[in-house]
Amino acid sequence: MTREHTQTMPELASKGLAALTRVFSIAARDLQRCAPLDSDPALNTALARIGATMGADRAYIFEVVDTVFVRNTHEWCAEGITTVKDDLQHVPYTSGAYFWERFRDFGSIQIPDVSALLSMLDLRQILEEQNITALIAAPFWRNGEIAGFVGLDYTHGPRGFLAEEDNLLRGFAAQVGMLRALTTAERAAVRLDNDLARTRGQLDASVAALPELLVETDPQGVIIGFQQSTPLTFAVTPQEVIGQTPECVLPSHLAAICRKAMREVDLFGWSQSHDYKVDTTRGQKWYTLYATSRSLSVLDKTHGYLFVVRDVTHAQLQSQQVRQLVRVAEQSNNIILLTDGARRIRWMNPAAVTRTGYAPKDAEGLRPSEILHLAKASPEIVSELCRSLDEGHFVHREVRAQTRDGVIYWLELDVQPLFESSGEIEGYMVIGTDVTSNKQTEMRLQKMQRRAMRVSHDGIAIICPTGSVAYANPAFREILGIAEDDSLQESNWSDITPADLTERIPDILPVLMSNGVWHGDVSWAGPNGMMQHFALTLSVQDDRSILVAAADITSRKQAEQEQANLREQLQRAQSRQLGAQLAAGMAHDFSNVLAAISSSVDALQNQTGPHATATMARIRAATEEARTLARSLTRLETARPEAIMLELAPVLQQAADFLRSGLEAPMQMTLDLPAETMTVFGDRMELMQVVLNLLLNARDACRDSLARDPSGPATLQLGARDCPAAALPVTPDIGAILPDTEYVVIEVADCGDGIDPDLRESIFNPYLSSKGDAGAGLGLAVVADIVRARGAALHISDNTPKGTRVLVFWPCAAPARLDMAQTATPLADTSILLVDNDDTVLQELSDILSRAGAEVASCVDPADALDAVTQSPQEWHLVLTDYNMGPTNGLELAQKMHQQREDLPIVLMSGNSELHFAKESVQTVFAATLRKPVCPNVLISVLLAAKLRSQRHI
């Protein structure tokens, strides 16, 4: 409703002045009677009376807040007049510069006609926007500064103002200022009294407990009290600072802070917190200073200042860490969002802005799910995430998101609540790791996997949690005999599996559900009735379906069975070899005992009478029967399998396969197989025994070395190659190199510690082992027997950089000199002297050599043999001697014969269980060494080779 103003300036001067004075007096009296803390209602009433009496359309009070803003605190409006606009209710202090200048220069401001103001003034535009045509205002002050003003607005044309009106409004404004100052002071006093009453009793204990500094000063800032707790903030005593001003005892910047705090106390009763840092002997420290008023005298109401200094180094470091974390978050490539308790975004890092396409101002107030557009990919995922968070769970899952422009990407999402000190959730931190490239790779791999499953030779099937068959590749269908075009969608797993497998399902399922995977071998009869074997793997997938993989291992099972059969044959051959070796040794020793008995009977023949003749005859008959039995024992070893032409590579490969199953990490074996056309002459099983025994010894040597030095070499070597004649050893450790015979060399090398020099001369003895109770000491003895029996040779040397290298020289074909069809008498024109204390052995050897064309002379007594050589040293081409022959052994006999003729070839042949072939003295004295019993062909070849070497040296 519009109200017309008909008053003119003269009328107002004559009629309204008295009324104005009367109203002002009533308003001032009301203000004086009210308590400061209850001044707001009185101010509102007085403001309304002044405004109505002076015919104003709007009356108001604006107050200055911290010299920064000007705020409308009280307002009265006439009927039909609106209040000050909202954007002018709280404006910057600088917006009233025109007012402040007029207040300071003239004490008030009068604008009779707003339209008369310069059009470029911002003030005119603001007043016209409020429909203000005239205005009068007066300030009120506090401590010499403008604290606010009282203003009257007129909206119905220009209006002049009398000096009395101006004075009355100034007086009213002064009363308002006094009342507001009293209100502020009273409230501050009440607050301070309450604070002092509450903390006075705790002050002493707090001072002792907190690392703080308390300083008390008089009104001029002179220090009258000083107390600090350990550790000391300042290295001074109270006596050094009491009576001094801050400028005398503090650095200039700290003294300036104290003075500023004192001014704030004078204005408001307390100061703001002031932070500063100090370099101390313990490093840089941060402190905060707070000052308040402290009453010094009740009578004159004087007050001083109380300064409290707190060590905030820990808080400052925490704040520094927070800032560093913020920088890390800003530089992170991951999406990072911070929300409030209602899960609305408060902050997002640059990576989130770049990936989502949302600016911070656009995202503020939205939920993370909204800027990630999670509902577009899966509507139910948002409710699932919210439900998890409502239940107090962390969220970690992979989600498909979408940018503001609709580009799809994948995130690995982590959502964790942020707690206040009280334990309440104040917000959430959302971290999203972009896994789009990984997801794309995964999808490509899945596509490739599906393609691979289809073309795989292994059977693959997917079983739903309900037991139905979701997928079966062609190989799986073939395994179960299911046609490619037969549908499996309605089939159950138990309907298509063989009965043998179905019966095992109750035992398989508990393990599968507990471990998530089950491995095992299964077998069932195939369509042709033959048993088929499969390696079956069942694994539970994330969607609780079961992935079935079946690999056909029928061929592997057959190979394993063949390998087991071969292992059994090897064990039987090894046992036969060892038994024959033991029998031959026992026969030799038994023959020596029988020879002693026969000699004793012959000696007694002339010392007894005729009555003992029958007894002597019975003893001779029994002795001869025992010799026959001993000869039968020696024939156990001579019954060897027939040698044939063999491909070498398969034998070595099979021996390597046997060994690999017993190699522990880090041991490994390198295999250098010969060409498939490389052949040798021998028995497959015996050759396998030789290679496998050498490999087992090499493995054990390497294992023992690694136990002492785990960082040492751990490689075994097995290989074979052609061996030219120039590479053949002159004196092998075992066996002999036959003339006119081609050899291949089989090499076995280890990385152990080598052969102990004390054991090197006897490593081929039976029952000699360096493995303690773990070894039987028979492996190398078997190797030696086979090597000698097959016309092969063996040489031992050091490996590089450590270990032992064993070279086996194996004939490629039947030695030409052993082919009796070509040469019936290979030893024709050869004079051979046999020495053995066993008549039976002498007779057998003499028969063999005589059939080979040799001229043989036999000696039971070594002394007779030495006499024969002494009398005619050049008559003999060869000497073949036993080792154990009573007082004189074969080595001693050979040394004495060489004194008569240095180049006489002497071959040692012994059946003693203690082998002497590895002794250095034996190797240098004898042209060759053989172990009884020996194959006739090998014996003839060795003797012939020794003769030929002797002739070449002449």
PDB file of N, CA and C in Angstrom, residues 220-223 244-252 254-260 262:
ATOM      1  N   GLN A 220      51.305  -1.934  30.653  1.00  0.00           N
ATOM      2  CA  GLN A 220      52.294  -1.423  29.722  1.00  0.00           C
ATOM      3  C   GLN A 220      53.103  -2.543  29.042  1.00  0.00           C
ATOM      4  N   GLY A 221      52.848  -3.785  29.406  1.00  0.00           N
ATOM      5  CA  GLY A 221      53.547  -4.903  28.809  1.00  0.00           C
ATOM      6  C   GLY A 221      54.788  -5.317  29.560  1.00  0.00           C
ATOM      7  N   VAL A 222      55.026  -4.768  30.729  1.00  0.00           N
ATOM      8  CA  VAL A 222      56.174  -5.172  31.537  1.00  0.00           C
ATOM      9  C   VAL A 222      55.878  -6.524  32.170  1.00  0.00           C
ATOM     10  N   ILE A 223      56.806  -7.424  32.057  1.00  0.00           N
ATOM     11  CA  ILE A 223      56.590  -8.791  32.536  1.00  0.00           C
ATOM     12  C   ILE A 223      56.619  -8.814  34.059  1.00  0.00           C
ATOM     13  N   GLN A 244      61.075  -6.775  32.624  1.00  0.00           N
ATOM     14  CA  GLN A 244      61.480  -6.383  31.283  1.00  0.00           C
ATOM     15  C   GLN A 244      60.261  -6.360  30.350  1.00  0.00           C
ATOM     16  N   THR A 245      60.369  -5.593  29.283  1.00  0.00           N
ATOM     17  CA  THR A 245      59.333  -5.581  28.255  1.00  0.00           C
ATOM     18  C   THR A 245      59.649  -6.659  27.228  1.00  0.00           C
ATOM     19  N   PRO A 246      58.655  -7.055  26.420  1.00  0.00           N
ATOM     20  CA  PRO A 246      58.926  -8.074  25.399  1.00  0.00           C
ATOM     21  C   PRO A 246      60.073  -7.703  24.470  1.00  0.00           C
ATOM     22  N   GLU A 247      60.224  -6.420  24.152  1.00  0.00           N
ATOM     23  CA  GLU A 247      61.279  -5.999  23.244  1.00  0.00           C
ATOM     24  C   GLU A 247      62.672  -6.249  23.818  1.00  0.00           C
ATOM     25  N   CYS A 248      62.772  -6.315  25.143  1.00  0.00           N
ATOM     26  CA  CYS A 248      64.077  -6.493  25.776  1.00  0.00           C
ATOM     27  C   CYS A 248      64.521  -7.960  25.821  1.00  0.00           C
ATOM     28  N   VAL A 249      63.579  -8.856  25.841  1.00  0.00           N
ATOM     29  CA  VAL A 249      63.936 -10.266  26.049  1.00  0.00           C
ATOM     30  C   VAL A 249      63.583 -11.155  24.853  1.00  0.00           C
ATOM     31  N   LEU A 250      62.848 -10.640  23.889  1.00  0.00           N
ATOM     32  CA  LEU A 250      62.413 -11.470  22.768  1.00  0.00           C
ATOM     33  C   LEU A 250      62.956 -10.929  21.462  1.00  0.00           C
ATOM     34  N   PRO A 251      63.096 -11.802  20.459  1.00  0.00           N
ATOM     35  CA  PRO A 251      63.423 -11.308  19.126  1.00  0.00           C
ATOM     36  C   PRO A 251      62.366 -10.319  18.662  1.00  0.00           C
ATOM     37  N   SER A 252      62.756  -9.447  17.760  1.00  0.00           N
ATOM     38  CA  SER A 252      61.864  -8.353  17.360  1.00  0.00           C
ATOM     39  C   SER A 252      60.543  -8.854  16.789  1.00  0.00           C
ATOM     40  N   LEU A 254      58.947 -11.630  17.502  1.00  0.00           N
ATOM     41  CA  LEU A 254      58.100 -12.153  18.573  1.00  0.00           C
ATOM     42  C   LEU A 254      57.551 -11.023  19.424  1.00  0.00           C
ATOM     43  N   ALA A 255      58.378  -9.999  19.665  1.00  0.00           N
ATOM     44  CA  ALA A 255      57.887  -8.853  20.437  1.00  0.00           C
ATOM     45  C   ALA A 255      56.747  -8.172  19.696  1.00  0.00           C
ATOM     46  N   ALA A 256      56.844  -8.082  18.355  1.00  0.00           N
ATOM     47  CA  ALA A 256      55.770  -7.466  17.575  1.00  0.00           C
ATOM     48  C   ALA A 256      54.490  -8.286  17.674  1.00  0.00           C
ATOM     49  N   ILE A 257      54.615  -9.613  17.694  1.00  0.00           N
ATOM     50  CA  ILE A 257      53.439 -10.471  17.844  1.00  0.00           C
ATOM     51  C   ILE A 257      52.777 -10.220  19.199  1.00  0.00           C
ATOM     52  N   CYS A 258      53.585 -10.074  20.255  1.00  0.00           N
ATOM     53  CA  CYS A 258      53.030  -9.815  21.596  1.00  0.00           C
ATOM     54  C   CYS A 258      52.271  -8.495  21.618  1.00  0.00           C
ATOM     55  N   ARG A 259      52.824  -7.473  21.038  1.00  0.00           N
ATOM     56  CA  ARG A 259      52.152  -6.172  21.025  1.00  0.00           C
ATOM     57  C   ARG A 259      50.845  -6.236  20.233  1.00  0.00           C
ATOM     58  N   LYS A 260      50.858  -6.950  19.124  1.00  0.00           N
ATOM     59  CA  LYS A 260      49.629  -7.091  18.353  1.00  0.00           C
ATOM     60  C   LYS A 260      48.564  -7.822  19.150  1.00  0.00           C
ATOM     61  N   MET A 262      48.293  -7.815  22.389  1.00  0.00           N
ATOM     62  CA  MET A 262      47.823  -6.902  23.428  1.00  0.00           C
ATOM     63  C   MET A 262      46.774  -5.946  22.869  1.00  0.00           C
TER      64      MET A 262
END
